[in-house]
Short mmCIF file of C-alpha atoms in Angstrom, two decimals:
data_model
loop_
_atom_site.label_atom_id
_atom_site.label_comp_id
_atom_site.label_asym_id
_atom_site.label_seq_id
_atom_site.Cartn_x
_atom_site.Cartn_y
_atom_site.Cartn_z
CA UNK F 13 0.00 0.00 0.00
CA UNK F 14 2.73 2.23 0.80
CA UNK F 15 4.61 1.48 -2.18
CA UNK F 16 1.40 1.96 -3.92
CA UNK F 17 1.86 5.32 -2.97
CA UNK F 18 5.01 6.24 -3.68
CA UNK F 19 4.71 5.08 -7.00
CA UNK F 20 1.39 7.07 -7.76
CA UNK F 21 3.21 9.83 -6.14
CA UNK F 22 6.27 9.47 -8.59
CA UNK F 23 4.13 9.35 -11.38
CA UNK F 24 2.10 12.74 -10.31
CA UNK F 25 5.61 14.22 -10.34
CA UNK F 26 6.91 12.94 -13.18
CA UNK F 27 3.53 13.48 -14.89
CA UNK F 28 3.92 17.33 -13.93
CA UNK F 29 7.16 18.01 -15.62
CA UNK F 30 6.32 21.17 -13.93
CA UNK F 31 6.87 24.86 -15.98
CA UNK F 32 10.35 26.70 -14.92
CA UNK F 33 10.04 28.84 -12.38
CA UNK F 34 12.31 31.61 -11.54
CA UNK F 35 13.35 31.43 -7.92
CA UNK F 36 12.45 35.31 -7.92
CA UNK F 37 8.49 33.58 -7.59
CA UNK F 38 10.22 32.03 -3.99
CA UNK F 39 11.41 35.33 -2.64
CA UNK F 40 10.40 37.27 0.32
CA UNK F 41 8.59 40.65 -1.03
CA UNK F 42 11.49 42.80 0.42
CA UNK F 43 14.18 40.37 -1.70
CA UNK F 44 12.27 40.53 -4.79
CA UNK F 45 11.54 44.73 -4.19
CA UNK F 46 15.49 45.08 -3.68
CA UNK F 47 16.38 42.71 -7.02
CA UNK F 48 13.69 45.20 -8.46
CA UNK F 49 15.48 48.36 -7.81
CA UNK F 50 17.82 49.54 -10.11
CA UNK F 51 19.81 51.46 -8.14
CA UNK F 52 19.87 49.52 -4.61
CA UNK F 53 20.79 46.51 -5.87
CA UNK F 54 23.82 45.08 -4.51
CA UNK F 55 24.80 42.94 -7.88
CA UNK F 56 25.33 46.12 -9.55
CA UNK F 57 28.19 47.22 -7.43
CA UNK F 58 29.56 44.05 -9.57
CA UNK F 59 27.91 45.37 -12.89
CA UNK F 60 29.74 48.72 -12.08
CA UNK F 61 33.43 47.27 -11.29
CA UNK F 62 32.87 44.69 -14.42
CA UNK F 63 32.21 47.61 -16.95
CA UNK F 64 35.38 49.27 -15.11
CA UNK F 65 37.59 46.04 -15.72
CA UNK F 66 35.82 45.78 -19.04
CA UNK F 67 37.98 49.08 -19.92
CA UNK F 68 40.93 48.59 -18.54
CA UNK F 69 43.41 47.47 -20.92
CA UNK F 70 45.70 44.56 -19.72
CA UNK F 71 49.62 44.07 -19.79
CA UNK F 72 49.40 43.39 -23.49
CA UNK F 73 47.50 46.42 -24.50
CA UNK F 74 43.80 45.25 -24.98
CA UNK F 75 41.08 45.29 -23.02
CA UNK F 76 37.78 43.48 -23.33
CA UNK F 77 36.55 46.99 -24.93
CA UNK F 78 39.01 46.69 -27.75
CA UNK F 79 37.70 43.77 -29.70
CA UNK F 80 34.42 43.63 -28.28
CA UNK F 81 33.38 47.61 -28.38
CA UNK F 82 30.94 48.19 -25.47
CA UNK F 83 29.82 45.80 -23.07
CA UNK F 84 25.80 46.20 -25.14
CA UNK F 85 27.33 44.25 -28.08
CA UNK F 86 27.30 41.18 -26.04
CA UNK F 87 23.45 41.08 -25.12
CA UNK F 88 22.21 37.87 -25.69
CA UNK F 89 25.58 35.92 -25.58
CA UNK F 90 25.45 35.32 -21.60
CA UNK F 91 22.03 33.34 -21.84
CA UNK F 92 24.07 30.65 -24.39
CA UNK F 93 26.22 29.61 -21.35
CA UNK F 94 27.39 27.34 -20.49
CA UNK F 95 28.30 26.07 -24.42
CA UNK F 96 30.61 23.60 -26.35
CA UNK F 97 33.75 24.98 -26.71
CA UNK F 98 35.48 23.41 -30.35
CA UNK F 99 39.02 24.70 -28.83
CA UNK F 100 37.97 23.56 -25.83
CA UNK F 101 36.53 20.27 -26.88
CA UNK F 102 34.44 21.00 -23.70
CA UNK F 103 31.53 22.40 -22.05
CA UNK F 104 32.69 26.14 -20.93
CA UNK F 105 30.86 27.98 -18.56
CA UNK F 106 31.04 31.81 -19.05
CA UNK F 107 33.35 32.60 -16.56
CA UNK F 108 36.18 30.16 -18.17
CA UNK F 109 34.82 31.92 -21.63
CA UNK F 110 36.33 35.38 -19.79
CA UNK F 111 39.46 33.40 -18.71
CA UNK F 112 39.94 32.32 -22.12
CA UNK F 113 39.64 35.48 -23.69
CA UNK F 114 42.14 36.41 -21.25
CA UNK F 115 44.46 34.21 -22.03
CA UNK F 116 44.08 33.84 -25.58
CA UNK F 117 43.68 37.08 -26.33
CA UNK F 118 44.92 39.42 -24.12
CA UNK F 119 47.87 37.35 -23.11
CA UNK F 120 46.84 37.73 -19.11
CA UNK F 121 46.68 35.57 -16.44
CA UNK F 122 43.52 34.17 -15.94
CA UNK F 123 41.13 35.18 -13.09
CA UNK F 124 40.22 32.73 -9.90
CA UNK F 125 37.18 31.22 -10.16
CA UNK F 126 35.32 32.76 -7.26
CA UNK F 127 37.67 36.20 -7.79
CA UNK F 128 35.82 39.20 -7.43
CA UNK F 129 37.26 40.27 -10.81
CA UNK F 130 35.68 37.54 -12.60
CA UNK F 131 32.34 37.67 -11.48
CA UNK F 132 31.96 41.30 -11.66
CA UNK F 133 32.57 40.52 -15.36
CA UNK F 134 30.79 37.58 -15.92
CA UNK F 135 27.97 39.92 -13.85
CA UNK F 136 28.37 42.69 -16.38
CA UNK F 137 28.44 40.19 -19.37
CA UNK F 138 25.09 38.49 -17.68
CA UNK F 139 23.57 42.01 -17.07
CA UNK F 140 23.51 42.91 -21.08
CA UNK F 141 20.98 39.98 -21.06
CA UNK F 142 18.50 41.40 -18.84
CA UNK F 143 15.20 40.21 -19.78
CA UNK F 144 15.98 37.42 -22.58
CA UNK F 145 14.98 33.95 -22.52
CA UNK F 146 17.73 31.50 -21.08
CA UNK F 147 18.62 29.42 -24.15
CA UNK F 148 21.45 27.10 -23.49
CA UNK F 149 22.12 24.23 -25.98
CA UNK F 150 21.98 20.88 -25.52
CA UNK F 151 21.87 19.31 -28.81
CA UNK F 152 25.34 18.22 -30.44
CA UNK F 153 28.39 18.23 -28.59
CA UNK F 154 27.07 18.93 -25.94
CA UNK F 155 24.24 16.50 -25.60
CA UNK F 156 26.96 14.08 -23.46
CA UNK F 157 27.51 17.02 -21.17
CA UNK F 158 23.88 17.46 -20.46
CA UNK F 159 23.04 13.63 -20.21
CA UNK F 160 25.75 13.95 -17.41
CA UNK F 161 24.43 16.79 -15.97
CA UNK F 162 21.48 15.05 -15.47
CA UNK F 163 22.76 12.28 -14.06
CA UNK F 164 24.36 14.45 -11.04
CA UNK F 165 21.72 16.21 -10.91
CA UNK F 166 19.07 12.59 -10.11
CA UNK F 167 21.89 11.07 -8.01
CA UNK F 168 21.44 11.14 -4.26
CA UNK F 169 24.78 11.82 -2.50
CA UNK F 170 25.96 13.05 0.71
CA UNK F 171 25.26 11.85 4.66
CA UNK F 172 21.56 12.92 4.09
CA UNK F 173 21.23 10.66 0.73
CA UNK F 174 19.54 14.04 -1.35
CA UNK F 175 20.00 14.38 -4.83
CA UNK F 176 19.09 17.71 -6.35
CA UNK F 177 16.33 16.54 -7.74
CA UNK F 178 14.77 15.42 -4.20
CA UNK F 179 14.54 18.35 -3.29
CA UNK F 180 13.85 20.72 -6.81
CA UNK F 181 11.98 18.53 -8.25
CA UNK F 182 9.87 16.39 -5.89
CA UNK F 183 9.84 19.31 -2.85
CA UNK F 184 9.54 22.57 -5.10
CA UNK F 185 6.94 24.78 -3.24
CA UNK F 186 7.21 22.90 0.17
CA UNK F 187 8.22 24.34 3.44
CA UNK F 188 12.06 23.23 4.35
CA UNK F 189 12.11 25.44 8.18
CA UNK F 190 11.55 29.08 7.04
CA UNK F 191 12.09 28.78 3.60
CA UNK F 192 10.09 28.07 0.32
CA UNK F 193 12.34 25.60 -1.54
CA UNK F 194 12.81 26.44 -5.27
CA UNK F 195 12.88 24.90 -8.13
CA UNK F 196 17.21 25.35 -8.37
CA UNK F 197 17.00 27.52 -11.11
CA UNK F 198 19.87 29.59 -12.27
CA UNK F 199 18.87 32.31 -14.69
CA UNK F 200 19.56 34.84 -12.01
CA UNK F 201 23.17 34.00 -11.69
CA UNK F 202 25.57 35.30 -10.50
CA UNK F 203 23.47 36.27 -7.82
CA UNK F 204 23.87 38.70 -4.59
CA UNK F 205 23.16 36.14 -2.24
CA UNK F 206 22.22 37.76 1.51
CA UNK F 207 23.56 34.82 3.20
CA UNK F 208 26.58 35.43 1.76
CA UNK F 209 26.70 39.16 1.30
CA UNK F 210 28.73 38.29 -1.55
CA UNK F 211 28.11 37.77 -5.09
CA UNK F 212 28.27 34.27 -6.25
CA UNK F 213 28.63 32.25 -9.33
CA UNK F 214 26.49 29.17 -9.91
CA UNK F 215 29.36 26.81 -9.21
CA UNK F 216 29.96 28.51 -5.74
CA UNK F 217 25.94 27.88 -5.22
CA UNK F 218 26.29 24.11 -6.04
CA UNK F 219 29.10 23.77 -3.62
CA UNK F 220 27.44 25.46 -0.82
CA UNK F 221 23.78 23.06 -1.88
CA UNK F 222 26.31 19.90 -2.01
CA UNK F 223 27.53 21.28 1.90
CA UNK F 224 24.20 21.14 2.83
CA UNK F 225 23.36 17.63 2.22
CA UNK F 226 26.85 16.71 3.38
CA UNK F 227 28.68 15.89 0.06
CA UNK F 228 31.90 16.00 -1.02
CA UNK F 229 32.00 19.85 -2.66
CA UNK F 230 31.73 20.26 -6.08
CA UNK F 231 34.97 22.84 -6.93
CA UNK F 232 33.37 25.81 -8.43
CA UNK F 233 34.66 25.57 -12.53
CA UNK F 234 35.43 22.01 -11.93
CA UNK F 235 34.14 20.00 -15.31
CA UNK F 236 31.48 17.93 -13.52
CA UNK F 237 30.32 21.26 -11.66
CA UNK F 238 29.95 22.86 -15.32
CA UNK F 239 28.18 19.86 -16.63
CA UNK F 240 25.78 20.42 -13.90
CA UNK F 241 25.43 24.29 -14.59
CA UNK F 242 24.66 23.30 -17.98
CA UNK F 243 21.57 20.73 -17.38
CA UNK F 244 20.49 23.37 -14.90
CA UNK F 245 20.34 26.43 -17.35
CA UNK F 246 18.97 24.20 -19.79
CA UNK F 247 15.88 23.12 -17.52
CA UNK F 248 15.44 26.60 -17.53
CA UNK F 249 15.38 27.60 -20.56
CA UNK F 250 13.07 30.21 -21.52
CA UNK F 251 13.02 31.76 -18.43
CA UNK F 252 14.47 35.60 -18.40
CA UNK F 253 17.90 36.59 -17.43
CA UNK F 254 17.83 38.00 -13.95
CA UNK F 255 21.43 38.88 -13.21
CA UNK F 256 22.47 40.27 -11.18
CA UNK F 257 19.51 38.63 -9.44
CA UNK F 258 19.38 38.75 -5.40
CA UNK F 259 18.57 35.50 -3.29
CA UNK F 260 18.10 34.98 0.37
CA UNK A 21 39.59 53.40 -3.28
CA UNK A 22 36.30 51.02 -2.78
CA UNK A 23 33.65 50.81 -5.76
CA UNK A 24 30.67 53.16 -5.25
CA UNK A 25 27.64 53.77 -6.45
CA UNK A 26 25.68 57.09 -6.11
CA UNK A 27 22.28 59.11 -7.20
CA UNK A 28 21.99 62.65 -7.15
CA UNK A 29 19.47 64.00 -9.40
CA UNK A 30 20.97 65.89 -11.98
CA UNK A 31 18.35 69.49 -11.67
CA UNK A 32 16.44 70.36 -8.84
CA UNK A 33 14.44 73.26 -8.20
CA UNK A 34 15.32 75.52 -5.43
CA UNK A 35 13.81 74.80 -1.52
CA UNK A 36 13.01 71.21 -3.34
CA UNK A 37 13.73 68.37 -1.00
CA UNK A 38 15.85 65.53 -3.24
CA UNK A 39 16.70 62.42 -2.61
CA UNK A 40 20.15 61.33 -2.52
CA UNK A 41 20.95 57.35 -2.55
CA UNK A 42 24.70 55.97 -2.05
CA UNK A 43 25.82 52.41 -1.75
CA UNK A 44 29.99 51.06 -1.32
CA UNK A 45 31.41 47.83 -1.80
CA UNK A 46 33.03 46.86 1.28
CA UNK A 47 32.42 43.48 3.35
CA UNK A 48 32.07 45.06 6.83
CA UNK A 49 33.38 42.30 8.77
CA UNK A 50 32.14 42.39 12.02
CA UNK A 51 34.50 39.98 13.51
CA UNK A 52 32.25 37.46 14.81
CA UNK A 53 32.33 35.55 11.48
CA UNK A 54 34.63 32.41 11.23
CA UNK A 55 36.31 30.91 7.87
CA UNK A 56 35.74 27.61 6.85
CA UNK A 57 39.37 27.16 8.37
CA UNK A 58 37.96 27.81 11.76
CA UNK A 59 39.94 31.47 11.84
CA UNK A 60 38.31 34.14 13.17
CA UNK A 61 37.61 36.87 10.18
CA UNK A 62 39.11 40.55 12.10
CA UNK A 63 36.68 43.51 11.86
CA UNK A 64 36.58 45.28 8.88
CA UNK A 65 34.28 48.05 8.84
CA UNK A 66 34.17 51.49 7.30
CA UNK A 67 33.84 54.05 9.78
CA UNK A 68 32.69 57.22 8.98
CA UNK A 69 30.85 58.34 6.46
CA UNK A 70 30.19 62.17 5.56
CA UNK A 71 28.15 64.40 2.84
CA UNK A 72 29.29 67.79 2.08
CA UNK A 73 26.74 70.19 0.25
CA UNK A 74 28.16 73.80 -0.90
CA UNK A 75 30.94 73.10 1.15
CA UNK A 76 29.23 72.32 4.61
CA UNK A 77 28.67 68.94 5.93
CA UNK A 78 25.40 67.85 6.10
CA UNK A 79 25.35 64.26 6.82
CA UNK A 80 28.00 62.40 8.67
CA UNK A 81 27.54 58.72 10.38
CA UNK A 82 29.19 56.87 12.48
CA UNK A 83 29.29 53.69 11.56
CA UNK A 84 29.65 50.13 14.04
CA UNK A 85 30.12 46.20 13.16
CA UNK A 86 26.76 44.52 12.82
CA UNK A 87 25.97 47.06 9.58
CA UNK A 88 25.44 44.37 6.49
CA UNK A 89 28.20 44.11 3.65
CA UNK A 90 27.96 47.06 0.96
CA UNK A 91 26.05 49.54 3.03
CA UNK A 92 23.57 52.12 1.41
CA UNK A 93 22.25 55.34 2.73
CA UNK A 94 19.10 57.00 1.88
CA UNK A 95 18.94 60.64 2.58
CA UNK A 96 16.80 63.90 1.42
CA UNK A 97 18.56 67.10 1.10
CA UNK A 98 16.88 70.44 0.54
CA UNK A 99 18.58 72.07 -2.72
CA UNK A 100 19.48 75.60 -2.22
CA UNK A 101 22.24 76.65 -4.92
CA UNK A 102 24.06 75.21 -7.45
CA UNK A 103 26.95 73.02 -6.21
CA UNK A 104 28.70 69.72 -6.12
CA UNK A 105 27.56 66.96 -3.59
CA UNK A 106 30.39 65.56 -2.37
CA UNK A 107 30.34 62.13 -0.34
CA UNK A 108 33.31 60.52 1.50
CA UNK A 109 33.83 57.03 3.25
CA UNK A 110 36.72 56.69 5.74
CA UNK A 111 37.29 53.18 6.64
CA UNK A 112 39.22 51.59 10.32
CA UNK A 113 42.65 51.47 8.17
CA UNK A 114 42.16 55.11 7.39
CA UNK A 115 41.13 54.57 3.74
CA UNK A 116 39.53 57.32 1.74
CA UNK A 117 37.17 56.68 -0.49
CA UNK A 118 35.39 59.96 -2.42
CA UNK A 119 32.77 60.19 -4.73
CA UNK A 120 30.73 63.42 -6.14
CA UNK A 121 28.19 64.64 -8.19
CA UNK A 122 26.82 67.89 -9.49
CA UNK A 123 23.48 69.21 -8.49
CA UNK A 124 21.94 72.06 -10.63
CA UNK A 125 19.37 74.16 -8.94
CA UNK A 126 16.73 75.58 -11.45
#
């Protein structure tokens, strides 16, 4: 009988295959009123440093401004990430995309992961798509990326046995103590996140979500970490670009 | 030299009472925060902040840990002339951060 019921309660979930849903929709009024305010914002102290970096030119003489013109030229190109990468012969998340610019191009050293260089950038970058539909590919290349992806993401793992999708999927809407859990999206990303009074890329977000169910840490920019980035933007897709979006 | 961001409208009409918005990057460790290494994070905090108007201060604030990271003040100023707004942050190292805008009285 139980069983019974877990199965019928399976199927109503998998049945669902529920709409995306921003986690702006599982914000406090005050969150979503501050993400909503141009000005107070805290991302856009990011925005503001990224379009100063953007400028600056680098050792060899170029800056991001030089080839690219403004940062407005790239609207649209933050919602592809992450994508294949032919050079690569990866998935790349948009942050290594910046790093490989860097590198290739303006013969610098490449940025941490978490740096607060980086993500302003990858904030400013994300900012020009304000308001566009997520559309991250999955097809070619970078179908095996996804499929893995998706694999991490249905795994349970950790001391309290969770996979993501335990929790996103199955829970999306309940009650976990004083929060509404969300559906993991990312199209707000990088996001100010309050508990961290920080800015944060997606990869820092799955680290801190793999801490909480007591798993080994995903390393922000680590392949399997972008692989997972990449099935998450791509469940999303179609939702707008948020960033710099501000979570709880 | 921390990353600011500031509004100041740019015209005003005289006696009008504006609103002037200003927001800093900083962390403002409070010390009571640990790293994942178990070491305590020191204070960090800016300390004073001040807003000069046609050369006369008009808002200054103290400032104590227990403030959240990248602090913003919200305060209404009554234009009189034509003048810069000048706004300055001063944090426990002795740090100076300035910022300013123009405000044109109509």
């Amino acid at each position: 009988m139980i069983r019974h019921a877990a199965l019928l309660a399976l199927m109503a979930t998998a049945a669902q295959a529920e709409a995306p849903v921003s986690g702006y929709a599982f914000m406090q009024p005050e969150t979503q009123a501050l993400q909503d305010d141009a000005f107070a914002n805290p991302g856009m102290l990011w925005v503001d440093l990224g379009r100063e970096l953007w400028n600056r030119p680098e050792a060899s003489g170029d800056s991001c401004a030089g080839c690219h013109g403004g940062p407005e030229t790239l609207r649209g190109v933050g919602a592809r990430y992450p994508a294949w990468s032919a050079t690569e012969g990866r998935v790349v998340s948009l942050e290594q995309q910046i790093n490989l610019c860097r590198e290739g191009r303006q013969q610098a050293v490449p940025l941490p992961y978490g740096s607060r260089e980086l993500l302003a950038l990858s904030a400013l970058v994300m900012h020009q798509s304000l308001g566009l539909p997520q559309a991250v590919a999955t097809d070619g290349p970078a179908a095996e990326a996804y499929v893995r992806g998706r694999d991490y993401f249905e795994t349970r793992r950790g001391q309290l046995n969770l996979s993501c999708a335990n929790c996103h999927v199955e829970q999306a809407g309940s009650r976990l103590r004083g929060e509404t859990i969300s559906q993991g999206q990312v199209n707000g990303f990088p996001i100010y996140r309050q508990l961290w009074q920080d800015i944060g890329s997606a990869g820092r977000m799955i680290a801190w979500c793999n801490e909480a169910v007591r798993a080994t840490q995903l390393e922000e920019g680590s392949p399997m970490a972008v692989e997972l980035e990449l099935y998450l933007r791509a469940r999303g897709n179609g939702l707008a670009i948020e960033s710099p979006a501000v979570r709880r | 030299m921390f990353n600011t961001r500031i509004l100041v409208p740019e015209t005003a009409k005289a006696g009008e009472s504006v609103e002037i918005r200003v927001m800093i990057m900083h962390p403002m460790d409070t010390g009571f925060t640990f790293t994942t290494q178990g070491e305590r994070i020191p204070v960090d905090i800016i300390t004073d902040f001040t807003c000069t108007y046609l050369d006369e201060e008009v808002v200054h604030i103290r400032l104590a840990p227990g403030l959240s990271a990248n602090p913003l003040f919200s305060f209404r100023l009554r234009a009189e002339r034509t003048g810069t707004v000048a706004f300055r942050w001063v944090d426990q190292h002795g740090a100076v951060t300035t910022d300013d805008a123009t405000l044109t009285v109509t």
